[in-house]
PDB file of C-alpha atoms and ligand atoms in Angstrom:
ATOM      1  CA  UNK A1024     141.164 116.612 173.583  1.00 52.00           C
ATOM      2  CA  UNK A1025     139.953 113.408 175.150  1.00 55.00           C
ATOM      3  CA  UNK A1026     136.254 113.059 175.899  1.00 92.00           C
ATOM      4  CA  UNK A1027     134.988 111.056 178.662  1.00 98.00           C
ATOM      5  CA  UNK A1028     131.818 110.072 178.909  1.00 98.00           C
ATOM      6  CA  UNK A1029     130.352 108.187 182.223  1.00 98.00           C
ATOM      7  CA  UNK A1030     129.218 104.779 182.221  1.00 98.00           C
ATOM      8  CA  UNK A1031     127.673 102.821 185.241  1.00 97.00           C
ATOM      9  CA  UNK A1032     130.541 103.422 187.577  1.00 98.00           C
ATOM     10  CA  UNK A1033     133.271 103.802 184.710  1.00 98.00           C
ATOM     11  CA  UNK A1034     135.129 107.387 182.787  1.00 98.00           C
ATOM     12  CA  UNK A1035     134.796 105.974 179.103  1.00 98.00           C
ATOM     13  CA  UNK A1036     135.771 107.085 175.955  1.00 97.00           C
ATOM     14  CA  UNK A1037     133.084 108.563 174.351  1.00 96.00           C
ATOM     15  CA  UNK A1038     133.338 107.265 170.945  1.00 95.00           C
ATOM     16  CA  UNK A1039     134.066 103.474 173.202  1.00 93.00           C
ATOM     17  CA  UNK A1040     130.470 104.234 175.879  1.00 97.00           C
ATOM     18  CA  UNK A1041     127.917 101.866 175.181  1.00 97.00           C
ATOM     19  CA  UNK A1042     125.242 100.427 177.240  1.00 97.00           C
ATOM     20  CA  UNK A1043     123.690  96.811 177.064  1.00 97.00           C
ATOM     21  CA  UNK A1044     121.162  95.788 174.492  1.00 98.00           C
ATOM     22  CA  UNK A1045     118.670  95.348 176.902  1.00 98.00           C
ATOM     23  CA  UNK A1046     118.707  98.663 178.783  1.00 98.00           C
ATOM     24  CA  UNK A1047     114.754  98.893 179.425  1.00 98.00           C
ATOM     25  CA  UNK A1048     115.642 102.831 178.726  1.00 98.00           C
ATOM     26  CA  UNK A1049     117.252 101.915 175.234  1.00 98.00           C
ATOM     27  CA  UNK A1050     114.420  99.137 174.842  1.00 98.00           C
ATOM     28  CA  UNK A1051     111.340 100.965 176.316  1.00 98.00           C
ATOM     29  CA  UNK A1052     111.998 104.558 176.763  1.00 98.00           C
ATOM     30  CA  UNK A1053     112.053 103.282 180.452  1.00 98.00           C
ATOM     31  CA  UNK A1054     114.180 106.400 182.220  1.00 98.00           C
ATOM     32  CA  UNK A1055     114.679 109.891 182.793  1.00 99.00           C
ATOM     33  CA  UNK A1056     117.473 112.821 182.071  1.00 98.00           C
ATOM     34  CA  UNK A1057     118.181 116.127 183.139  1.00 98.00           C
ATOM     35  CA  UNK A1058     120.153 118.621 181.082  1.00 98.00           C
ATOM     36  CA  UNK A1059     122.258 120.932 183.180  1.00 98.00           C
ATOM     37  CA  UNK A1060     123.830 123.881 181.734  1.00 97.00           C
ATOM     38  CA  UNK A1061     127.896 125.507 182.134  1.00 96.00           C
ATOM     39  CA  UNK A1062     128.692 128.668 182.554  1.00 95.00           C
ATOM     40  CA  UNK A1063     132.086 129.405 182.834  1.00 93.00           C
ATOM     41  CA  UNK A1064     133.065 126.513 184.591  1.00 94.00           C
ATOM     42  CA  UNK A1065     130.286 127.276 186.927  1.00 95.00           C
ATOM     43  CA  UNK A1066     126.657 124.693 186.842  1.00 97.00           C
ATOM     44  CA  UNK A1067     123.439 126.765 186.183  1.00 97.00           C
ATOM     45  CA  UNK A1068     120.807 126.110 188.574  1.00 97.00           C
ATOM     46  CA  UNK A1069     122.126 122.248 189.550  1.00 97.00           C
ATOM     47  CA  UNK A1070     120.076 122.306 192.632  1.00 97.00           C
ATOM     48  CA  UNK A1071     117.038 122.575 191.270  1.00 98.00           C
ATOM     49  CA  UNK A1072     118.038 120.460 188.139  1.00 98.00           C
ATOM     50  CA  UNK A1073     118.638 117.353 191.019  1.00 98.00           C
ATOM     51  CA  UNK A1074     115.245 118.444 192.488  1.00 98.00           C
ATOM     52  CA  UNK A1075     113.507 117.718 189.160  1.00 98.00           C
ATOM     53  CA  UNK A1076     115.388 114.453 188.771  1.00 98.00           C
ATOM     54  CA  UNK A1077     114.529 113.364 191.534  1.00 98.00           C
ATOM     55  CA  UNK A1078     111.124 114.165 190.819  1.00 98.00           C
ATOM     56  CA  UNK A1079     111.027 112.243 187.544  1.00 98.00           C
ATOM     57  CA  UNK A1080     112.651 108.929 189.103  1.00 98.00           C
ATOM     58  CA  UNK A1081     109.709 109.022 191.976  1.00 98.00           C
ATOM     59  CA  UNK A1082     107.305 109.435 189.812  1.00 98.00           C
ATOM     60  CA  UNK A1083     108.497 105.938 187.861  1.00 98.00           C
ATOM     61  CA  UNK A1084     109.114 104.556 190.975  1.00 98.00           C
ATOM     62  CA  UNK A1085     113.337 104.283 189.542  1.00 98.00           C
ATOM     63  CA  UNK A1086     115.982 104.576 192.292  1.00 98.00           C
ATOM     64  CA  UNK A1087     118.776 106.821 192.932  1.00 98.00           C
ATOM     65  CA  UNK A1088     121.352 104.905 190.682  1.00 98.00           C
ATOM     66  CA  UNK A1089     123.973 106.319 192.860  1.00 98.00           C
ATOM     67  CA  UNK A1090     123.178 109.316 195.853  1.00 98.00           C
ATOM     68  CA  UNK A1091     122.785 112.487 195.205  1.00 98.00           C
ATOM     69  CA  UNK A1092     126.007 113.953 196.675  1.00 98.00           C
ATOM     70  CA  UNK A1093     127.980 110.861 194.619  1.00 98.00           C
ATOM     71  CA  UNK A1094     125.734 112.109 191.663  1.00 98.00           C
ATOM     72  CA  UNK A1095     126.946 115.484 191.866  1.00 98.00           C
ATOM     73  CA  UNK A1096     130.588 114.843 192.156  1.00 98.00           C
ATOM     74  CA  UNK A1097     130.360 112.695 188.641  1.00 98.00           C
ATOM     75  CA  UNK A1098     128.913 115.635 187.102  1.00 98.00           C
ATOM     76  CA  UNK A1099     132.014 118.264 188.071  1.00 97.00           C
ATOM     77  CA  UNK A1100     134.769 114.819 188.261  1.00 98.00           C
ATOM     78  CA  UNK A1101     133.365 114.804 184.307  1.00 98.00           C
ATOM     79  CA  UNK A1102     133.343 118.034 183.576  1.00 97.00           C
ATOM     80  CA  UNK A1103     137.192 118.144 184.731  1.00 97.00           C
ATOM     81  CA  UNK A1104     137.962 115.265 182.760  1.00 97.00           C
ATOM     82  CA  UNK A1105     136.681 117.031 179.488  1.00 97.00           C
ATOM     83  CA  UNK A1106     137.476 120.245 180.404  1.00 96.00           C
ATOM     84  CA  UNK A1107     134.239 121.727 180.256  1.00 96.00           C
ATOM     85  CA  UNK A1108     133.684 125.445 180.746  1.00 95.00           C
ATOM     86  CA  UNK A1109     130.924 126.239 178.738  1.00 95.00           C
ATOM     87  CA  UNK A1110     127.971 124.026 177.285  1.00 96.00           C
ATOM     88  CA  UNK A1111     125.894 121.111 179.408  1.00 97.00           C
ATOM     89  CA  UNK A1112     126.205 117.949 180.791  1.00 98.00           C
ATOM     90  CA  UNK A1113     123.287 115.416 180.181  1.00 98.00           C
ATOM     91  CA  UNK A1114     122.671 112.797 182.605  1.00 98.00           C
ATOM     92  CA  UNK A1115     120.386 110.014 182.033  1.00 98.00           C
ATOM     93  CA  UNK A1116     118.845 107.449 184.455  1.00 99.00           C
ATOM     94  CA  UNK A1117     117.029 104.181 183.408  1.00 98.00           C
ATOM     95  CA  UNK A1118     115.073 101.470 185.344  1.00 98.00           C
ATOM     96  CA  UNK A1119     118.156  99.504 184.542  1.00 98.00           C
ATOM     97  CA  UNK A1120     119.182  95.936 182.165  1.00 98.00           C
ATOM     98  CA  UNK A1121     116.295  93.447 182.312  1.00 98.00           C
ATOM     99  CA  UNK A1122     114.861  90.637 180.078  1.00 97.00           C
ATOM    100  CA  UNK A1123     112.562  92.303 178.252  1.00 97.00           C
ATOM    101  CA  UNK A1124     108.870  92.752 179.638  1.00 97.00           C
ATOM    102  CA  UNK A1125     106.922  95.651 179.544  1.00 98.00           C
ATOM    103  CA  UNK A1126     105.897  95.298 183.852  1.00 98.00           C
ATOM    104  CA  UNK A1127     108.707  95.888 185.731  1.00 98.00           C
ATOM    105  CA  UNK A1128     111.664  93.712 186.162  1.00 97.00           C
ATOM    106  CA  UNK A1129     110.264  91.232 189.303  1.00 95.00           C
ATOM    107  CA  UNK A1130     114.556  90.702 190.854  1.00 91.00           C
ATOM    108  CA  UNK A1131     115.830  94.165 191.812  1.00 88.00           C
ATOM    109  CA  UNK A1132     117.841  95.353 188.617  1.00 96.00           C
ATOM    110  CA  UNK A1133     120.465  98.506 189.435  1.00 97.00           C
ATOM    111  CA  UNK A1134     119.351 101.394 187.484  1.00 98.00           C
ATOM    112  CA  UNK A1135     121.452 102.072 184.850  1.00 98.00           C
ATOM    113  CA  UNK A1136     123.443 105.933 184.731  1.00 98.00           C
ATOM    114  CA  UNK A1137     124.993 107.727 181.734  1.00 98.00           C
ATOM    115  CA  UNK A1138     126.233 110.911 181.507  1.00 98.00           C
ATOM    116  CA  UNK A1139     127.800 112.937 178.801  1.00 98.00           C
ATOM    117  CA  UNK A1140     129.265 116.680 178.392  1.00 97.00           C
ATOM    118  CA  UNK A1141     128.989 119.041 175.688  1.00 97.00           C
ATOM    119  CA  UNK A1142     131.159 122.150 174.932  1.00 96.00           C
ATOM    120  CA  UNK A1143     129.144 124.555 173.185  1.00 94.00           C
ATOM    121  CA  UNK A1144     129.870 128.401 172.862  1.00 94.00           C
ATOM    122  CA  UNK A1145     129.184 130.230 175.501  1.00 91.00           C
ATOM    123  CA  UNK A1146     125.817 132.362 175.088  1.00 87.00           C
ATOM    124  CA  UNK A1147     125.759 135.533 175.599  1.00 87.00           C
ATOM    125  CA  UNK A1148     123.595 138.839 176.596  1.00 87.00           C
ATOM    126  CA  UNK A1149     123.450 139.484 172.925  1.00 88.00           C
ATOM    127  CA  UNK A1150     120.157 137.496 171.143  1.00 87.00           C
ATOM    128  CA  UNK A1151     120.955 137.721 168.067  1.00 90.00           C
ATOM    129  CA  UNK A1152     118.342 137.823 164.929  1.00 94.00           C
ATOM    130  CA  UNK A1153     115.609 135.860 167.171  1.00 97.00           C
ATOM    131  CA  UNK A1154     114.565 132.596 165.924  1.00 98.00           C
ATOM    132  CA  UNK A1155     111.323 131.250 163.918  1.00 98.00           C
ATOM    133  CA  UNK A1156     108.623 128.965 165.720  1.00 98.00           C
ATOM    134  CA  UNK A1157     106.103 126.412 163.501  1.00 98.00           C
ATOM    135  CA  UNK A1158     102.889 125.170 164.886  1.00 98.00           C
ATOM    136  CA  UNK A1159     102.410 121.406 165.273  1.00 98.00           C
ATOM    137  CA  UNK A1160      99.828 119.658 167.322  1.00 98.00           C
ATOM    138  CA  UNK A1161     100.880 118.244 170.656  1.00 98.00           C
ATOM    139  CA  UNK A1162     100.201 114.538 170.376  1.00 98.00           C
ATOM    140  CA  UNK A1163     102.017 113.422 173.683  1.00 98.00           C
ATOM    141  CA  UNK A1164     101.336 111.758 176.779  1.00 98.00           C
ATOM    142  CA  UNK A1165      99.556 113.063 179.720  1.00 98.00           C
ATOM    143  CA  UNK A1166     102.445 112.802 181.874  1.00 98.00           C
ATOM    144  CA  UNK A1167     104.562 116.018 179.716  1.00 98.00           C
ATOM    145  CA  UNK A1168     105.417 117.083 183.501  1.00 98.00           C
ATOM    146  CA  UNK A1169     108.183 113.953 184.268  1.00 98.00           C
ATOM    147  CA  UNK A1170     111.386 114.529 181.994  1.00 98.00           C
ATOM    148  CA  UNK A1171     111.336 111.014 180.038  1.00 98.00           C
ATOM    149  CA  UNK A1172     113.446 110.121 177.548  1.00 98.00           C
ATOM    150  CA  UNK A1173     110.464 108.576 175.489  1.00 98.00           C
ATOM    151  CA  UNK A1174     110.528 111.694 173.141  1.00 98.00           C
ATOM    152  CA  UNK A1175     109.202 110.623 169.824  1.00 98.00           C
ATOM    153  CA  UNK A1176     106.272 113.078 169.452  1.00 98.00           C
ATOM    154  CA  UNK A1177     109.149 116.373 170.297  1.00 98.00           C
ATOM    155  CA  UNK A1178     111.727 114.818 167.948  1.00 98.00           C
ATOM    156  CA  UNK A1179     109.020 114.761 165.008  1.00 98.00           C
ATOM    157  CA  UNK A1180     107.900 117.662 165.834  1.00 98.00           C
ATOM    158  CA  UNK A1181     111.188 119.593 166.025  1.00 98.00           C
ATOM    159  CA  UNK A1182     111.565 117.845 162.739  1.00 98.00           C
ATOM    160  CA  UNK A1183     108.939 119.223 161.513  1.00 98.00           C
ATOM    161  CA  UNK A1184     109.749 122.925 162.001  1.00 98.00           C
ATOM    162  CA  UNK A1185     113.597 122.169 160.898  1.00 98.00           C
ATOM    163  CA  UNK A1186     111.960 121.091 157.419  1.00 98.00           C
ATOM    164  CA  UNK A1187     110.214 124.423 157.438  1.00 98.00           C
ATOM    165  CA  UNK A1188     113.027 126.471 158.289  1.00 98.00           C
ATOM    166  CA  UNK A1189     111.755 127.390 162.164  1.00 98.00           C
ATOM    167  CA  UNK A1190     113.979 126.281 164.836  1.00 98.00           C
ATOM    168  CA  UNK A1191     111.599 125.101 167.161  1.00 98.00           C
ATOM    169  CA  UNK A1192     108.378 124.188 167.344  1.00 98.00           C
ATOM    170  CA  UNK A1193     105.404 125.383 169.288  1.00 99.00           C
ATOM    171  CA  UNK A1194     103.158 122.482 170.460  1.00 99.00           C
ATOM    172  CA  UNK A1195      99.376 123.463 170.344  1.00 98.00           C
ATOM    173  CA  UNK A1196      96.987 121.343 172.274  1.00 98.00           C
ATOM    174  CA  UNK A1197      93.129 120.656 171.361  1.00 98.00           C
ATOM    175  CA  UNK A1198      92.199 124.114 172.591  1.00 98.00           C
ATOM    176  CA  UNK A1199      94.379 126.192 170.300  1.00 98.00           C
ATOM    177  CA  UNK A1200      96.604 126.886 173.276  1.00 98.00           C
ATOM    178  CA  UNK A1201     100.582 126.958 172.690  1.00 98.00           C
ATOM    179  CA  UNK A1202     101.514 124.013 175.509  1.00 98.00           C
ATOM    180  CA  UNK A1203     105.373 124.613 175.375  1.00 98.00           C
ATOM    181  CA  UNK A1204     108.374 124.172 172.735  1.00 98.00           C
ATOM    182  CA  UNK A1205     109.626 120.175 171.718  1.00 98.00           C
ATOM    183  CA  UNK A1206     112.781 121.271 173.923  1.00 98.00           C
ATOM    184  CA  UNK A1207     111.867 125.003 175.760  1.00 98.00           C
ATOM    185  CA  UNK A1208     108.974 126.529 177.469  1.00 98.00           C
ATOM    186  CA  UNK A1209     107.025 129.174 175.528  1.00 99.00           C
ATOM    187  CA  UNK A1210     106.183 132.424 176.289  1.00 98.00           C
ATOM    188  CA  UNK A1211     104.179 136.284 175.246  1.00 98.00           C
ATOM    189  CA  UNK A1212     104.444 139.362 176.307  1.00 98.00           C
ATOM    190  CA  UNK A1213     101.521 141.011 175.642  1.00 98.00           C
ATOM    191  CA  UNK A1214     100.177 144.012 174.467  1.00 97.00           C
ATOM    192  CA  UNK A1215     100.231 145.323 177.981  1.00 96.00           C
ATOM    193  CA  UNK A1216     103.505 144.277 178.777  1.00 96.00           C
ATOM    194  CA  UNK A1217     102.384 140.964 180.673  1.00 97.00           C
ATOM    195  CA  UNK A1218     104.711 137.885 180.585  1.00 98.00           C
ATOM    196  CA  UNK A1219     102.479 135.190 179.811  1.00 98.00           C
ATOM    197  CA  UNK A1220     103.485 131.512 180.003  1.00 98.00           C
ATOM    198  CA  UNK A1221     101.480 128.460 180.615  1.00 98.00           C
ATOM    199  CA  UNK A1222     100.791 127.108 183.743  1.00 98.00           C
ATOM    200  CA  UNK A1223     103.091 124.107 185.055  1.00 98.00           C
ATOM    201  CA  UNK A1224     100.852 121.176 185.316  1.00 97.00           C
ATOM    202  CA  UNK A1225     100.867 117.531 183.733  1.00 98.00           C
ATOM    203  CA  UNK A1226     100.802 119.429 179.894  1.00 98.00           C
ATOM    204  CA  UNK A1227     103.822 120.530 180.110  1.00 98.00           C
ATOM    205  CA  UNK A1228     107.565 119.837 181.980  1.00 98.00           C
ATOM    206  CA  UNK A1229     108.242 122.608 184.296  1.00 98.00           C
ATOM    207  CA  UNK A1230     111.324 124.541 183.127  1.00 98.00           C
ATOM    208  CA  UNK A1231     114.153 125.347 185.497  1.00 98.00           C
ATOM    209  CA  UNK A1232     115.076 128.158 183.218  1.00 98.00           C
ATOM    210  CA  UNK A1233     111.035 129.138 183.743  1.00 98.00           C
ATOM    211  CA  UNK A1234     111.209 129.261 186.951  1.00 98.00           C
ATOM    212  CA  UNK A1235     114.399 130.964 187.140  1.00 98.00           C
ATOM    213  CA  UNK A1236     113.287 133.825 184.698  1.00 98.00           C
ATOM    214  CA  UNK A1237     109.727 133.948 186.734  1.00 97.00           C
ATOM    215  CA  UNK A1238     111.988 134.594 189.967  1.00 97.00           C
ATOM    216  CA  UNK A1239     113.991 137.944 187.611  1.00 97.00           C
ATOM    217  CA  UNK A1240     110.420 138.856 186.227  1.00 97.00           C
ATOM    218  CA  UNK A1241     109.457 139.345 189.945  1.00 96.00           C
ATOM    219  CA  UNK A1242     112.735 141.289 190.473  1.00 95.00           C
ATOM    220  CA  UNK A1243     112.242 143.314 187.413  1.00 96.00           C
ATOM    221  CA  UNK A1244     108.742 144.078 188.832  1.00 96.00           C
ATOM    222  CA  UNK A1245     107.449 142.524 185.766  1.00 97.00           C
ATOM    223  CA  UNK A1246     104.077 141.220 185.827  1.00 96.00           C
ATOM    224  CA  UNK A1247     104.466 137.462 185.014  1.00 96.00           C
ATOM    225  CA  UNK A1248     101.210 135.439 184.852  1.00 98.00           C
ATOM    226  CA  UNK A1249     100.637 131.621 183.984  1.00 98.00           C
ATOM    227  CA  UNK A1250      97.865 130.522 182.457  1.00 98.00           C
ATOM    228  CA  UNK A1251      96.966 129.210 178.872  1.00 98.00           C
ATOM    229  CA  UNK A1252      97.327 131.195 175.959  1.00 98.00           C
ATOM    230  CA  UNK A1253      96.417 130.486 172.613  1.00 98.00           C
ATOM    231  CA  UNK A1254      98.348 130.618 169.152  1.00 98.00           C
ATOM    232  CA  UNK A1255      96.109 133.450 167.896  1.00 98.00           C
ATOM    233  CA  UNK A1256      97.319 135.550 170.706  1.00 98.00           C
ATOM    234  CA  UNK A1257     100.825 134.328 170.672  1.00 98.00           C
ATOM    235  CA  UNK A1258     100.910 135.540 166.620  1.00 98.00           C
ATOM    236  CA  UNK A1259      99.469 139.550 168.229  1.00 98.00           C
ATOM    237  CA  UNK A1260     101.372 139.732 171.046  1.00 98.00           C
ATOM    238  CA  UNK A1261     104.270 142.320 171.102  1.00 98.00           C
ATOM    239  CA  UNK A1262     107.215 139.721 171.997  1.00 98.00           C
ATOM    240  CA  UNK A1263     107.531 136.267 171.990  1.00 98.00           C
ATOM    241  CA  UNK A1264     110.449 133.602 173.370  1.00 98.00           C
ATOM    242  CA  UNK A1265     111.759 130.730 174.434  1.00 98.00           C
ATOM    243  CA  UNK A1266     113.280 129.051 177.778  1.00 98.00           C
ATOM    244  CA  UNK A1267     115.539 126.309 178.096  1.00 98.00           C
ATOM    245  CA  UNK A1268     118.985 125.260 179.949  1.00 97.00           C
ATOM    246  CA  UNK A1269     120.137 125.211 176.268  1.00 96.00           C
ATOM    247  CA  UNK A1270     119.117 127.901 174.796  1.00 96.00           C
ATOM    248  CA  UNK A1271     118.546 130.122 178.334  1.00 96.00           C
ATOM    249  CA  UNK A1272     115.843 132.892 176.637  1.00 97.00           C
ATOM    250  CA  UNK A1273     115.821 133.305 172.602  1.00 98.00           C
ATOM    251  CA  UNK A1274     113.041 135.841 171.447  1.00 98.00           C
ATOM    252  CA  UNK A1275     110.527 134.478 169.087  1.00 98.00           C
ATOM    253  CA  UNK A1276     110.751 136.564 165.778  1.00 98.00           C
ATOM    254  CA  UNK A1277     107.983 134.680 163.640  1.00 98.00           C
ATOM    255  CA  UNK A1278     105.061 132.172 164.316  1.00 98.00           C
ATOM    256  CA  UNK A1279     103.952 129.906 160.760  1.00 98.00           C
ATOM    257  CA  UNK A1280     105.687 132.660 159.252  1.00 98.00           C
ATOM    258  CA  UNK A1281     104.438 136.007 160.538  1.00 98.00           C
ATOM    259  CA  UNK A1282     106.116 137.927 162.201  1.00 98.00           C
ATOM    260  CA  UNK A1283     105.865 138.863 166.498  1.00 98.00           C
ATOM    261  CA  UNK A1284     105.442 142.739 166.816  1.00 96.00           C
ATOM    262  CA  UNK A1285     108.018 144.052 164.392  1.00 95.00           C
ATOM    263  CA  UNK A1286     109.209 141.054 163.680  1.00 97.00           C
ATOM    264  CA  UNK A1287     112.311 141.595 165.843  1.00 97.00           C
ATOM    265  CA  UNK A1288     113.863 140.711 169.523  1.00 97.00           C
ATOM    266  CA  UNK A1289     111.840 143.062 171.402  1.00 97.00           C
ATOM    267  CA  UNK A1290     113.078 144.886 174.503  1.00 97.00           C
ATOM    268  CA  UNK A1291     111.780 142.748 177.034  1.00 97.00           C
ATOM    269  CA  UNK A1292     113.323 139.680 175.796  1.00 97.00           C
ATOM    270  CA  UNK A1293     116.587 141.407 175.445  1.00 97.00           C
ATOM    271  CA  UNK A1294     116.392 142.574 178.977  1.00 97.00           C
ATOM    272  CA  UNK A1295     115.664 139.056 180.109  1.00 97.00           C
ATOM    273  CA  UNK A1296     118.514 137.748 178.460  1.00 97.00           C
ATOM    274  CA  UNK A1297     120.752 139.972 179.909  1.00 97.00           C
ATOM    275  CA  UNK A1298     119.486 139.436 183.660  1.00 97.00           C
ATOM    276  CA  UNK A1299     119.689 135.355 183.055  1.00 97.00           C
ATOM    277  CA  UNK A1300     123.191 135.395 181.165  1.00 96.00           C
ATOM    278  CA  UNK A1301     124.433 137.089 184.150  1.00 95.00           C
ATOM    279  CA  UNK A1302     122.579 135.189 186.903  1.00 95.00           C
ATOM    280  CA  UNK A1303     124.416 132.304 184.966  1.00 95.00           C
ATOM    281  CA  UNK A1304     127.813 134.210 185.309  1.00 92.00           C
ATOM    282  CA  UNK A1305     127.309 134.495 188.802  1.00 86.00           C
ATOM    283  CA  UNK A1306     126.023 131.304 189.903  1.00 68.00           C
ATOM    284  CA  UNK A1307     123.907 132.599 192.477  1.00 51.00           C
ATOM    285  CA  UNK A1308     120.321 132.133 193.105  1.00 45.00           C
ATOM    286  CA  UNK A1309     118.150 135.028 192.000  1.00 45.00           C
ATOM    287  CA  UNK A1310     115.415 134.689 195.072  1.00 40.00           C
TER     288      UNK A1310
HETATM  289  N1  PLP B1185     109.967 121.752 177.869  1.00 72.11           N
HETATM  290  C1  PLP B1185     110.474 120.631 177.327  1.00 72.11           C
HETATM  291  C2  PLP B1185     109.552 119.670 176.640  1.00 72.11           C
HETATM  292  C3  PLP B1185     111.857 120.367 177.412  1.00 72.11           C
HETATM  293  O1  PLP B1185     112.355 119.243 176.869  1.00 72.11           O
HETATM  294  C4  PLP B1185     112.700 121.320 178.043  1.00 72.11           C
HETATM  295  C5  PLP B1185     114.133 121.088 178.154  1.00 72.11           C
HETATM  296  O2  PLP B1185     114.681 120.123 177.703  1.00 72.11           O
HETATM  297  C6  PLP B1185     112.129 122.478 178.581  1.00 72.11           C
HETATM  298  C7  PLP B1185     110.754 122.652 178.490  1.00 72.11           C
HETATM  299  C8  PLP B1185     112.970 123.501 179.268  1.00 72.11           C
HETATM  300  O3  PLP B1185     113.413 123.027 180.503  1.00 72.11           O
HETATM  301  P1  PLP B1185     114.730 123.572 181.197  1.00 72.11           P
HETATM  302  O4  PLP B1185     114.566 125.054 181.342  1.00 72.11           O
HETATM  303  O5  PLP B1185     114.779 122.879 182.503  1.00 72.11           O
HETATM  304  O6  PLP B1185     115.869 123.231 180.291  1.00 72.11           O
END
């Protein structure tokens, strides 16, 4: 099957998509993406996904590279082209092609817009065995609320736990408190049956699937409560898991090795899955 990627204006080949050498995204981290996940044919959450972006390019003071409603109809004209029914399509927005200067370009330069898809298999209500988290010190910007593409410190940390044999990392800031995951937002249950996950403020980048899964916690008449929480805790509390478009909620079997309650998906991680695999079916918004 042909894949298309998007180009600034232009349906590519994939393996042909390239962008100039002096992208100030390619040169200087200088842009934003959003990852939006596919659920049977159907986007999860897209609204606020373009919220978020939009969020991110204010913040940097980048324009719109193209407006929102022509933004939206790239995402489904690409996911057409390549077919997509399950997996993601990643966007990415950059101040644009400039000579390079680390102050912004002083002529207006057209911010620059790629966009891929990925077919992955679909994810289901089932968890699986749970996956493994390793500690590593969050050494990143103040600014972990805007969704840059400067993502150095997460790739070496995600590195990090691969070389141990965790699939994700847990990010632990100069408190001892778990911040978030190098791609997901962490979370506890506790002993009590509390969902615990940090609060949303420049730390950390404010998960759609979070909020998503805070809106079914309310449903479920869990009690959900943000604030900090530390890595001792995390390693006695009775669950543990993680949120992300691409991973939607994985329970957290082990922490540096030892294990989260029984060391297996607990019940309230399960449940969660289910409720957010089918709020993904059904495309609707849970509030
Ligand atoms: N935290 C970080 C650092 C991320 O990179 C991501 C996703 O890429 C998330 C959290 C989860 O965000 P979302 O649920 O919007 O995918």
């Amino acid at each position: 099957m042909a894949r298309f990627a998007y180009v600034n204006g232009r349906y590519v080949d994939h393996l042909d998509a390239s962008v100039h050498i002096e992208d100030r995204g390619y040169q200087l981290a200088d842009g934003v993406y959003e990852v939006v996940g596919v659920r049977d044919g159907k986007l999860i959450d897209e609204k606020p996904h373009l919220d978020r972006l939009d969020r991110s390019l204010g913040e940097l003071r980048i324009d719109w590279p193209v407006t929102r409603a022509a933004l939206s109809f790239i995402i489904r004209e690409l996911m057409r082209r390549n077919r997509l029914r399950d997996g993601l399509v990643y966007m990415q927005v950059t101040r644009g092609v400039a000579r390079r200067d680390h102050a912004f370009p002083t002529n207006p330069v057209k911010p620059a817009l790629v966009m891929t898809t990925k077919n992955t298999k679909p994810l289901g209500a089932d968890v699986g065995a749970g996956v493994a988290v390793k500690s590593q010190p969050d050494i990143r910007w103040e600014r972990c609320d805007i969704k840059t593409v400067a993502l150095l410190p997460n790739v070496l940390a995600k590195q990090a736990a691969r070389e141990s044999g965790a699939y994700e990392a847990w990010l632990i800031d100069t408190d001892g408190c778990v911040t978030e995951g190098a791609s997901t937002n962490a979370w506890i249950v506790t002993p009590e049956g509390e969902l615990v996950t940090r609060q949303t403020d420049n730390g950390i980048l404010a998960g759609i699937t979070r909020g998503t899964l805070s809106a079914i916690a309310d449903k479920l008449q869990l009690k959900f409560v943000e604030r900090p929480f530390s890595l001792a805790e995390a390693k006695r509390a009775k669950e543990a898991f993680i949120t992300s478009a691409t991973s939607f909620v994985t329970p957290v079997v082990k922490i540096d090795g030892e294990p989260v309650g029984d060391g297996k998906p607990g019940a309230t991680s399960r449940r969660l899955r289910e409720e957010y695999v089918r709020f993904a079916e059904e495309g609707e918004a849970v509030t």
